[in-house]
Amino acid sequence: QGIGRPSVYHAVVVIFLEFFAWGLLTTPMLTVLHETFPHHTFLMNGLIQGVKGFLSFLSAPLIGALSDAWGRKSFLLLTVFFTCVPIPLMQISPWWYFALISVSGIFSVTFSVIFAYVADVTQEHQRTTAYGLVSATFAASLVTSPAIGAYLSASYGDSLVVLVATLVAVVDICFILLAVPESLPEKIRPASWGSSISWEQADPFASLKKVRKDSTVLLICITVLLSYLPEAGQYSSFFLYLRQIIGFGSASIAAFIAVVGILSIIAQTVFLSILMRSIGNKNTVLLGLGFQIFQLAWYGFGSQSWMMWAAGAVAAMSSITFPAISALVSRNAEADQQGVVQGIITGVRGLCNGLGPALYGFIFFLFHVELNELLPDNTSEKKTKQNPSDKRLVIPGAPFLVGACIVFLAFLVALFIPESSKANSTKKHSNSISSSLSNNLDQSNEEDIEPLLQDSSI
């Protein structure tokens, strides 16, 4: 079934259409979010995104293991369908829309299946290029779609945007049904569909339990936890913050996403390689963390739109952190540990995707940052400032300042990471770390790394 032989291009089309559909909804979602939750908007947004992220973290290993047994195509269809099901409900029933977004986290692991699909159809020496193509496609969809959605919303209203996004999602589902061939060879699958899946394969915390086995991996995991926790929270609430607190219009938000996205791609392709060669791997990680601290503090204290744009440029440079950490992990692990250790890092990031949004929403709530009214699209930033007669002293950017402090702790931890410790100490723990997980995770978790653009502040 499907058109032609399975290839990377099938995966690229699936990813582009799914995230293009969601990118179109950037502007309407901000409006619907506040209309649905006029009180404690930031808190509810954090809880919704937090539940979704945590459910994705719990379900990713199981869905990956099932796709190893039953094939990729059926799980591509399952993940894309349930991820896109909430889209038409934005106009029909906003309450059901946000409820389904939370629950859809169980199936919001398309990238896990996509990267496994790519691994099936490529040789090992081709995978880096293939993953780069998938990540670039993801970036392209998010750079273009918010601007298109903002234009359609301003010209024709939110209803048309939701309709177009729904049609794009339907096209994606039909493409999977009709055009995507199965990539997992029949001979690799178990003899029966009833083949058991072990708890070790489905346990989302299995990889995290291995962290303590190696002190270097432990330091790297703590660094990832402390640096990605604020980033995940920021990603979940930043557009709402720009729109309603700083006073960005829909066009400005779309332009901000595009500019920072393009700068992030340049930073990860051009500057990252230059820095890795000139100052070394560990120093590149430290530099990226330094940029992240600077941009979070700038977001926290900034009150004008030009400050947000300037901090966005710094945020693009901070996107080099995770690629540099991934390379550092690779240098500090033996060849037979690569998949396991990368899987550990992915597990830590998945946990942050659940905890980060909830943390930011709670801090907004503690500092009484509320949206008292739904601001029109062209509101000037002067009108967005808090009323000075308000008795509560409000720090609108408090979560970003807290995030800067957390990343500073990550910076301190990263100072103790050795530049390379592949020697006997790592080899000593090789068997204990990879004994049970390497067979299950080498194929799935090694490819389960999210696209690099998502690691940037946008």
Coordinates of C-alpha atoms in Angstrom, one line a residue:
Q1 CA 0.0 0.0 0.0
G2 CA 1.1 3.6 -0.6
I3 CA 2.8 5.3 -3.4
G4 CA 6.3 4.2 -4.3
R5 CA 8.9 2.9 -1.9
P6 CA 9.0 4.3 1.6
S7 CA 11.3 7.3 1.8
V8 CA 12.3 10.3 3.9
Y9 CA 10.1 12.5 1.7
H10 CA 6.9 10.7 2.9
A11 CA 7.9 11.6 6.5
V12 CA 8.7 15.2 5.5
V13 CA 5.3 15.8 4.0
V14 CA 3.5 14.3 7.1
I15 CA 5.5 16.6 9.4
F16 CA 5.0 19.7 7.3
L17 CA 1.3 19.4 7.0
E18 CA 0.7 18.6 10.7
F19 CA 2.7 21.6 12.0
F20 CA 1.5 23.9 9.2
A21 CA -2.1 23.3 10.4
W22 CA -1.2 24.1 14.0
G23 CA 0.9 27.1 13.0
L24 CA -2.1 28.6 11.2
L25 CA -3.9 28.7 14.6
T26 CA -1.4 30.8 16.5
T27 CA -3.4 34.0 16.3
P28 CA -7.0 32.5 16.8
M29 CA -5.8 30.4 19.7
L30 CA -4.7 33.4 21.7
T31 CA -8.1 35.0 21.4
V32 CA -10.1 31.8 22.1
L33 CA -7.9 31.0 25.1
H34 CA -8.7 34.3 26.8
E35 CA -12.4 34.2 25.9
T36 CA -12.7 30.7 27.3
F37 CA -10.7 31.4 30.5
P38 CA -11.1 35.1 31.2
H39 CA -9.8 34.6 34.8
H40 CA -6.4 33.0 35.4
T41 CA -5.6 32.8 31.7
F42 CA -1.9 32.1 32.1
L43 CA -2.5 29.5 34.8
M44 CA -5.0 27.6 32.7
N45 CA -2.8 27.8 29.7
G46 CA 0.1 26.3 31.7
L47 CA -2.1 23.5 33.1
I48 CA -3.4 22.6 29.7
Q49 CA 0.0 22.5 28.1
G50 CA 1.5 20.8 31.1
V51 CA -1.0 18.0 31.1
K52 CA -0.4 17.5 27.4
G53 CA 3.4 17.4 27.8
F54 CA 3.3 15.0 30.7
L55 CA 1.0 12.6 28.9
S56 CA 3.3 12.7 25.9
F57 CA 6.2 11.8 28.1
L58 CA 4.3 8.9 29.6
S59 CA 3.0 7.5 26.3
A60 CA 6.0 7.9 24.0
P61 CA 7.9 4.7 25.0
L62 CA 4.8 2.6 24.7
I63 CA 3.8 3.9 21.3
G64 CA 7.4 3.6 20.1
A65 CA 7.5 -0.1 21.2
L66 CA 4.1 -0.8 19.6
S67 CA 5.2 0.8 16.4
D68 CA 8.2 -1.6 16.4
A69 CA 5.8 -4.5 16.6
W70 CA 2.9 -3.4 14.5
G71 CA 4.5 -1.1 11.9
R72 CA 4.9 2.7 11.5
K73 CA 2.0 3.6 9.2
S74 CA -0.8 2.7 11.6
F75 CA 0.8 4.7 14.4
L76 CA 1.5 7.7 12.1
L77 CA -2.2 7.7 11.3
L78 CA -3.1 7.4 14.9
T79 CA -0.8 10.1 16.2
V80 CA -1.6 12.6 13.5
F81 CA -5.4 12.0 13.7
F82 CA -5.7 12.4 17.5
T83 CA -3.2 15.4 17.5
C84 CA -5.4 17.2 14.9
V85 CA -8.8 16.2 16.2
P86 CA -9.2 19.3 18.4
I87 CA -8.7 21.8 15.5
P88 CA -12.3 22.1 14.3
L89 CA -13.6 22.3 17.9
M90 CA -11.9 25.7 18.3
Q91 CA -15.0 27.3 16.7
I92 CA -17.5 24.6 17.7
S93 CA -16.9 24.2 21.4
P94 CA -13.8 25.9 22.9
W95 CA -14.2 24.0 26.2
W96 CA -14.0 20.6 24.4
Y97 CA -11.2 22.0 22.3
F98 CA -8.9 22.6 25.3
A99 CA -10.0 19.4 27.0
L100 CA -9.1 17.4 23.9
I101 CA -5.7 19.3 23.6
S102 CA -4.8 18.1 27.0
V103 CA -5.9 14.5 26.4
S104 CA -4.3 14.4 22.9
G105 CA -0.9 14.5 24.7
I106 CA -1.2 10.7 24.9
F107 CA -0.9 10.6 21.1
S108 CA 1.2 13.8 20.5
V109 CA 4.4 11.9 19.7
T110 CA 4.4 12.1 16.0
F111 CA 8.1 12.8 15.9
S112 CA 8.9 9.6 17.7
V113 CA 7.2 7.6 15.0
I114 CA 8.6 9.8 12.2
F115 CA 12.2 9.4 13.2
A116 CA 11.7 5.7 13.6
Y117 CA 10.2 5.7 10.0
V118 CA 13.3 7.6 8.8
A119 CA 15.6 5.1 10.5
D120 CA 13.8 2.2 8.7
V121 CA 14.4 3.7 5.2
T122 CA 17.9 5.1 5.6
Q123 CA 21.4 3.7 6.2
E124 CA 23.2 4.8 9.4
H125 CA 25.5 7.2 7.6
Q126 CA 22.5 8.9 5.9
R127 CA 20.5 9.5 9.0
T128 CA 22.1 12.8 10.1
T129 CA 21.2 14.3 6.8
A130 CA 17.7 12.8 6.9
Y131 CA 17.0 14.1 10.4
G132 CA 18.3 17.5 9.3
L133 CA 15.8 17.5 6.4
V134 CA 12.9 16.6 8.8
S135 CA 13.9 19.3 11.3
A136 CA 14.3 21.9 8.5
T137 CA 10.8 21.0 7.3
F138 CA 9.4 21.5 10.8
A139 CA 11.2 24.8 11.0
A140 CA 9.8 25.9 7.6
S141 CA 6.2 25.1 8.5
L142 CA 6.4 27.1 11.7
V143 CA 8.2 30.1 10.0
T144 CA 5.5 30.4 7.3
S145 CA 2.2 29.3 8.8
P146 CA 1.7 31.8 11.6
A147 CA 2.1 34.7 9.2
I148 CA -0.4 33.2 6.8
G149 CA -2.8 32.5 9.6
A150 CA -2.5 36.1 10.9
Y151 CA -3.2 37.5 7.4
L152 CA -6.3 35.3 6.9
S153 CA -7.5 36.1 10.4
A154 CA -7.2 39.9 9.8
S155 CA -8.8 39.7 6.4
Y156 CA -11.5 37.1 6.7
G157 CA -11.8 36.2 10.4
D158 CA -10.8 33.4 12.6
S159 CA -13.5 31.0 11.3
L160 CA -11.7 30.8 7.9
V161 CA -8.4 30.1 9.6
V162 CA -9.8 27.2 11.5
L163 CA -11.5 25.8 8.4
V164 CA -8.2 26.0 6.4
A165 CA -6.3 24.4 9.3
T166 CA -8.9 21.6 9.4
L167 CA -8.6 21.0 5.7
V168 CA -4.8 20.8 5.9
A169 CA -5.1 18.2 8.7
V170 CA -7.6 16.2 6.6
V171 CA -5.2 16.3 3.7
D172 CA -2.4 15.0 6.0
I173 CA -4.5 12.1 7.2
C174 CA -5.5 11.2 3.6
F175 CA -1.9 11.4 2.6
I176 CA -0.9 8.9 5.3
L177 CA -3.8 6.6 4.3
L178 CA -3.3 6.7 0.5
A179 CA 0.3 7.6 -0.2
V180 CA 2.6 6.6 2.8
P181 CA 3.9 3.0 2.4
E182 CA 4.8 0.9 5.4
S183 CA 8.5 1.2 6.3
L184 CA 8.9 -1.6 8.8
P185 CA 9.8 -4.8 6.9
E186 CA 7.4 -7.7 7.5
K187 CA 10.2 -10.0 8.5
I188 CA 11.3 -7.7 11.4
R189 CA 7.8 -7.7 13.0
P190 CA 6.8 -10.3 15.6
A191 CA 5.0 -13.4 14.3
S192 CA 1.7 -12.3 15.9
W193 CA 0.0 -9.0 16.8
G194 CA -0.4 -10.3 20.3
S195 CA 3.3 -10.4 21.0
S196 CA 3.9 -9.1 24.4
I197 CA 5.4 -5.6 25.1
S198 CA 7.6 -5.7 28.2
W199 CA 7.2 -3.2 31.0
E200 CA 10.8 -2.2 30.5
Q201 CA 9.9 -1.0 26.9
A202 CA 6.8 0.9 28.1
D203 CA 8.3 2.5 31.3
P204 CA 8.9 6.2 30.6
F205 CA 11.1 6.4 33.7
A206 CA 13.3 3.5 32.7
S207 CA 15.9 5.6 31.0
L208 CA 16.0 8.1 33.9
K209 CA 16.7 5.3 36.4
K210 CA 20.1 4.8 34.6
V211 CA 21.3 8.3 35.1
R212 CA 23.0 7.6 38.4
K213 CA 25.2 5.0 36.8
D214 CA 27.6 7.5 35.4
S215 CA 28.5 10.8 37.0
T216 CA 29.2 12.6 33.7
V217 CA 25.8 11.6 32.3
L218 CA 24.2 12.7 35.6
L219 CA 25.8 16.2 35.3
I220 CA 24.6 16.5 31.7
C221 CA 21.1 15.4 32.6
I222 CA 20.9 17.9 35.4
T223 CA 22.1 20.6 33.0
V224 CA 19.4 19.6 30.4
L225 CA 16.7 19.6 33.1
L226 CA 17.6 23.0 34.5
S227 CA 18.0 24.6 31.1
Y228 CA 15.0 23.1 29.2
L229 CA 12.5 23.5 32.1
P230 CA 12.3 27.3 31.6
E231 CA 12.4 26.9 27.9
A232 CA 9.4 24.6 27.8
G233 CA 7.5 27.0 30.0
Q234 CA 8.4 30.0 27.9
Y235 CA 7.4 28.3 24.7
S236 CA 4.0 27.5 26.1
S237 CA 3.1 31.1 27.2
F238 CA 5.3 33.6 25.4
F239 CA 3.0 34.4 22.4
L240 CA 0.1 35.1 24.8
Y241 CA 2.5 37.3 26.9
L242 CA 3.6 39.2 23.8
R243 CA 0.0 39.8 22.7
Q244 CA -1.7 40.8 25.9
I245 CA 1.0 42.2 28.1
I246 CA 3.5 43.7 25.7
G247 CA 0.9 44.7 23.1
F248 CA 2.1 42.8 20.0
G249 CA -0.5 42.5 17.2
S250 CA -1.1 39.3 15.2
A251 CA 1.2 40.5 12.4
S252 CA 4.0 41.4 14.8
I253 CA 3.8 38.0 16.5
A254 CA 3.9 36.2 13.1
A255 CA 6.9 38.3 12.1
F256 CA 8.6 37.6 15.5
I257 CA 8.2 33.9 15.0
A258 CA 9.6 34.0 11.5
V259 CA 12.6 36.3 12.3
V260 CA 13.6 34.4 15.4
G261 CA 13.1 31.1 13.6
I262 CA 15.3 32.0 10.7
L263 CA 18.0 33.4 13.1
S264 CA 17.8 30.2 15.1
I265 CA 18.4 28.1 12.0
I266 CA 21.4 30.3 11.1
A267 CA 22.7 30.0 14.6
Q268 CA 22.4 26.2 14.6
T269 CA 23.9 25.7 11.1
V270 CA 26.6 28.4 10.8
F271 CA 27.6 29.7 14.2
L272 CA 27.3 26.4 16.0
S273 CA 30.0 24.7 13.8
I274 CA 32.3 27.7 14.0
L275 CA 32.0 27.8 17.8
M276 CA 32.5 24.1 18.1
R277 CA 35.8 24.3 16.2
S278 CA 37.1 27.5 17.8
I279 CA 36.2 27.3 21.5
G280 CA 35.3 23.6 22.0
N281 CA 32.2 21.6 22.8
K282 CA 31.8 22.4 26.5
N283 CA 32.5 26.1 26.1
T284 CA 29.8 26.2 23.4
V285 CA 27.3 24.7 25.8
L286 CA 28.3 27.3 28.4
L287 CA 28.0 30.1 25.9
G288 CA 24.6 29.0 24.9
L289 CA 23.5 28.9 28.5
G290 CA 24.9 32.4 29.0
F291 CA 22.8 33.6 26.0
Q292 CA 19.7 31.9 27.5
I293 CA 20.2 33.6 30.9
F294 CA 20.6 37.0 29.2
Q295 CA 17.5 36.6 27.0
L296 CA 15.3 35.4 29.9
A297 CA 16.4 38.3 32.1
W298 CA 15.8 40.7 29.2
Y299 CA 12.3 39.2 28.7
G300 CA 11.6 39.6 32.5
F301 CA 12.6 43.2 32.8
G302 CA 11.6 44.3 29.3
S303 CA 8.4 46.3 29.0
Q304 CA 8.6 47.7 25.4
S305 CA 8.3 45.9 22.1
W306 CA 11.8 46.8 20.9
M307 CA 13.2 45.1 23.9
M308 CA 11.4 41.9 23.0
W309 CA 12.8 42.0 19.4
A310 CA 16.3 42.5 20.8
A311 CA 15.9 39.7 23.3
G312 CA 14.6 37.5 20.5
A313 CA 17.8 37.9 18.6
V314 CA 19.7 36.7 21.7
A315 CA 17.2 33.9 22.1
A316 CA 18.2 32.6 18.6
M317 CA 21.8 32.3 19.7
S318 CA 20.7 30.4 22.8
S319 CA 19.3 27.7 20.5
I320 CA 22.8 26.3 20.1
T321 CA 22.7 24.9 23.6
F322 CA 20.9 21.6 23.0
P323 CA 22.8 20.6 19.8
A324 CA 26.0 21.3 21.6
I325 CA 24.8 19.2 24.6
S326 CA 23.9 16.4 22.2
A327 CA 27.4 16.5 20.7
L328 CA 28.9 16.5 24.2
V329 CA 26.8 13.5 25.1
S330 CA 28.1 11.7 22.0
R331 CA 31.7 12.5 23.0
N332 CA 31.2 11.3 26.5
A333 CA 29.6 7.9 25.6
E334 CA 30.9 4.8 24.1
A335 CA 29.6 3.6 20.7
D336 CA 27.4 1.0 22.3
Q337 CA 25.9 3.6 24.7
Q338 CA 24.9 6.3 22.2
G339 CA 21.3 5.4 21.7
V340 CA 20.7 4.8 25.4
V341 CA 22.3 8.1 26.6
Q342 CA 20.5 10.1 23.9
G343 CA 17.3 8.4 25.0
I344 CA 18.0 9.5 28.6
I345 CA 18.4 13.1 27.5
T346 CA 15.1 12.8 25.5
G347 CA 13.3 11.5 28.5
V348 CA 14.5 14.5 30.6
R349 CA 13.3 16.9 27.9
G350 CA 10.0 15.1 27.7
L351 CA 9.5 15.5 31.5
C352 CA 10.3 19.2 31.1
N353 CA 7.6 19.6 28.5
G354 CA 5.1 18.7 31.1
L355 CA 6.6 20.5 34.1
G356 CA 7.7 23.7 32.4
P357 CA 4.3 25.1 31.2
A358 CA 2.7 24.3 34.6
L359 CA 5.6 26.1 36.4
Y360 CA 5.2 29.2 34.3
G361 CA 1.5 29.3 34.6
F362 CA 1.7 28.9 38.4
I363 CA 4.3 31.8 38.7
F364 CA 2.1 34.1 36.6
F365 CA -0.7 33.2 38.9
L366 CA 1.4 33.9 42.1
F367 CA 2.4 37.4 40.7
H368 CA -1.2 38.2 39.8
V369 CA -0.5 38.6 36.1
E370 CA -4.0 38.5 34.7
L371 CA -5.6 39.6 31.4
N372 CA -8.3 42.0 32.6
E373 CA -9.7 42.6 29.1
L374 CA -9.2 41.1 25.7
L375 CA -7.1 43.7 23.9
P376 CA -7.8 44.5 20.2
D377 CA -5.3 43.4 17.7
N378 CA -3.8 46.9 17.1
T379 CA -3.6 47.9 20.7
S380 CA -0.6 50.1 21.4
E381 CA 1.7 48.9 24.1
K382 CA 1.0 51.9 26.3
K383 CA -2.5 50.6 26.8
T384 CA -1.3 47.2 27.8
K385 CA 0.6 48.3 30.9
Q386 CA -0.9 47.6 34.2
N387 CA -2.9 50.3 35.9
P388 CA -0.6 52.2 38.2
S389 CA -3.4 52.7 40.7
D390 CA -3.6 48.9 41.1
K391 CA -2.6 48.2 44.6
R392 CA -0.9 44.9 43.7
L393 CA 2.7 45.5 42.6
V394 CA 2.9 43.3 39.5
I395 CA 6.0 42.0 37.8
P396 CA 4.7 40.8 34.5
G397 CA 7.9 39.0 33.5
A398 CA 8.4 37.2 36.8
P399 CA 8.5 33.7 35.3
F400 CA 11.2 34.7 32.9
L401 CA 13.3 36.0 35.8
V402 CA 12.8 32.8 37.7
G403 CA 13.7 30.9 34.6
A404 CA 17.0 32.9 34.3
C405 CA 17.9 31.9 37.9
I406 CA 17.2 28.2 37.0
V407 CA 19.4 28.4 33.9
F408 CA 22.1 30.0 36.0
L409 CA 22.1 26.9 38.1
A410 CA 22.4 24.9 35.0
F411 CA 25.4 27.0 34.0
L412 CA 27.1 26.2 37.3
V413 CA 26.4 22.5 36.9
A414 CA 27.8 22.5 33.4
L415 CA 31.1 23.9 34.6
F416 CA 31.8 20.5 36.2
I417 CA 31.1 18.5 33.0
P418 CA 34.4 17.1 31.7
E419 CA 35.2 17.9 28.1
S420 CA 35.6 14.2 27.3
S421 CA 35.4 11.2 29.7
K422 CA 35.3 8.3 27.3
A423 CA 38.0 6.5 29.0
N424 CA 37.8 3.6 31.4
S425 CA 35.2 5.1 33.7
T426 CA 32.6 5.3 31.0
K427 CA 33.6 1.9 29.7
K428 CA 33.2 0.4 33.1
H429 CA 29.5 1.3 33.2
S430 CA 28.8 0.5 29.6
N431 CA 27.2 -2.9 30.2
S432 CA 25.1 -1.8 33.2
I433 CA 23.7 1.2 31.4
S434 CA 22.9 -0.4 28.1
S435 CA 22.1 -4.0 29.0
S436 CA 18.3 -3.9 28.9
L437 CA 17.7 -0.7 27.2
S438 CA 20.0 -0.7 24.2
N439 CA 18.0 -3.3 22.3
N440 CA 14.8 -1.4 22.8
L441 CA 16.0 2.2 22.6
D442 CA 18.8 2.2 20.0
Q443 CA 16.3 2.4 17.2
S444 CA 13.6 4.6 18.8
N445 CA 15.1 7.0 21.3
E446 CA 18.1 7.8 19.2
E447 CA 15.7 9.2 16.6
D448 CA 13.3 10.6 19.2
I449 CA 15.1 13.9 19.6
E450 CA 12.8 16.8 18.8
P451 CA 13.7 19.2 16.0
L452 CA 16.2 21.8 16.9
L453 CA 14.0 24.8 16.2
Q454 CA 11.7 23.7 19.0
D455 CA 14.6 24.1 21.4
S456 CA 14.9 27.8 20.6
S457 CA 13.0 30.3 22.6
I458 CA 10.2 30.6 20.1

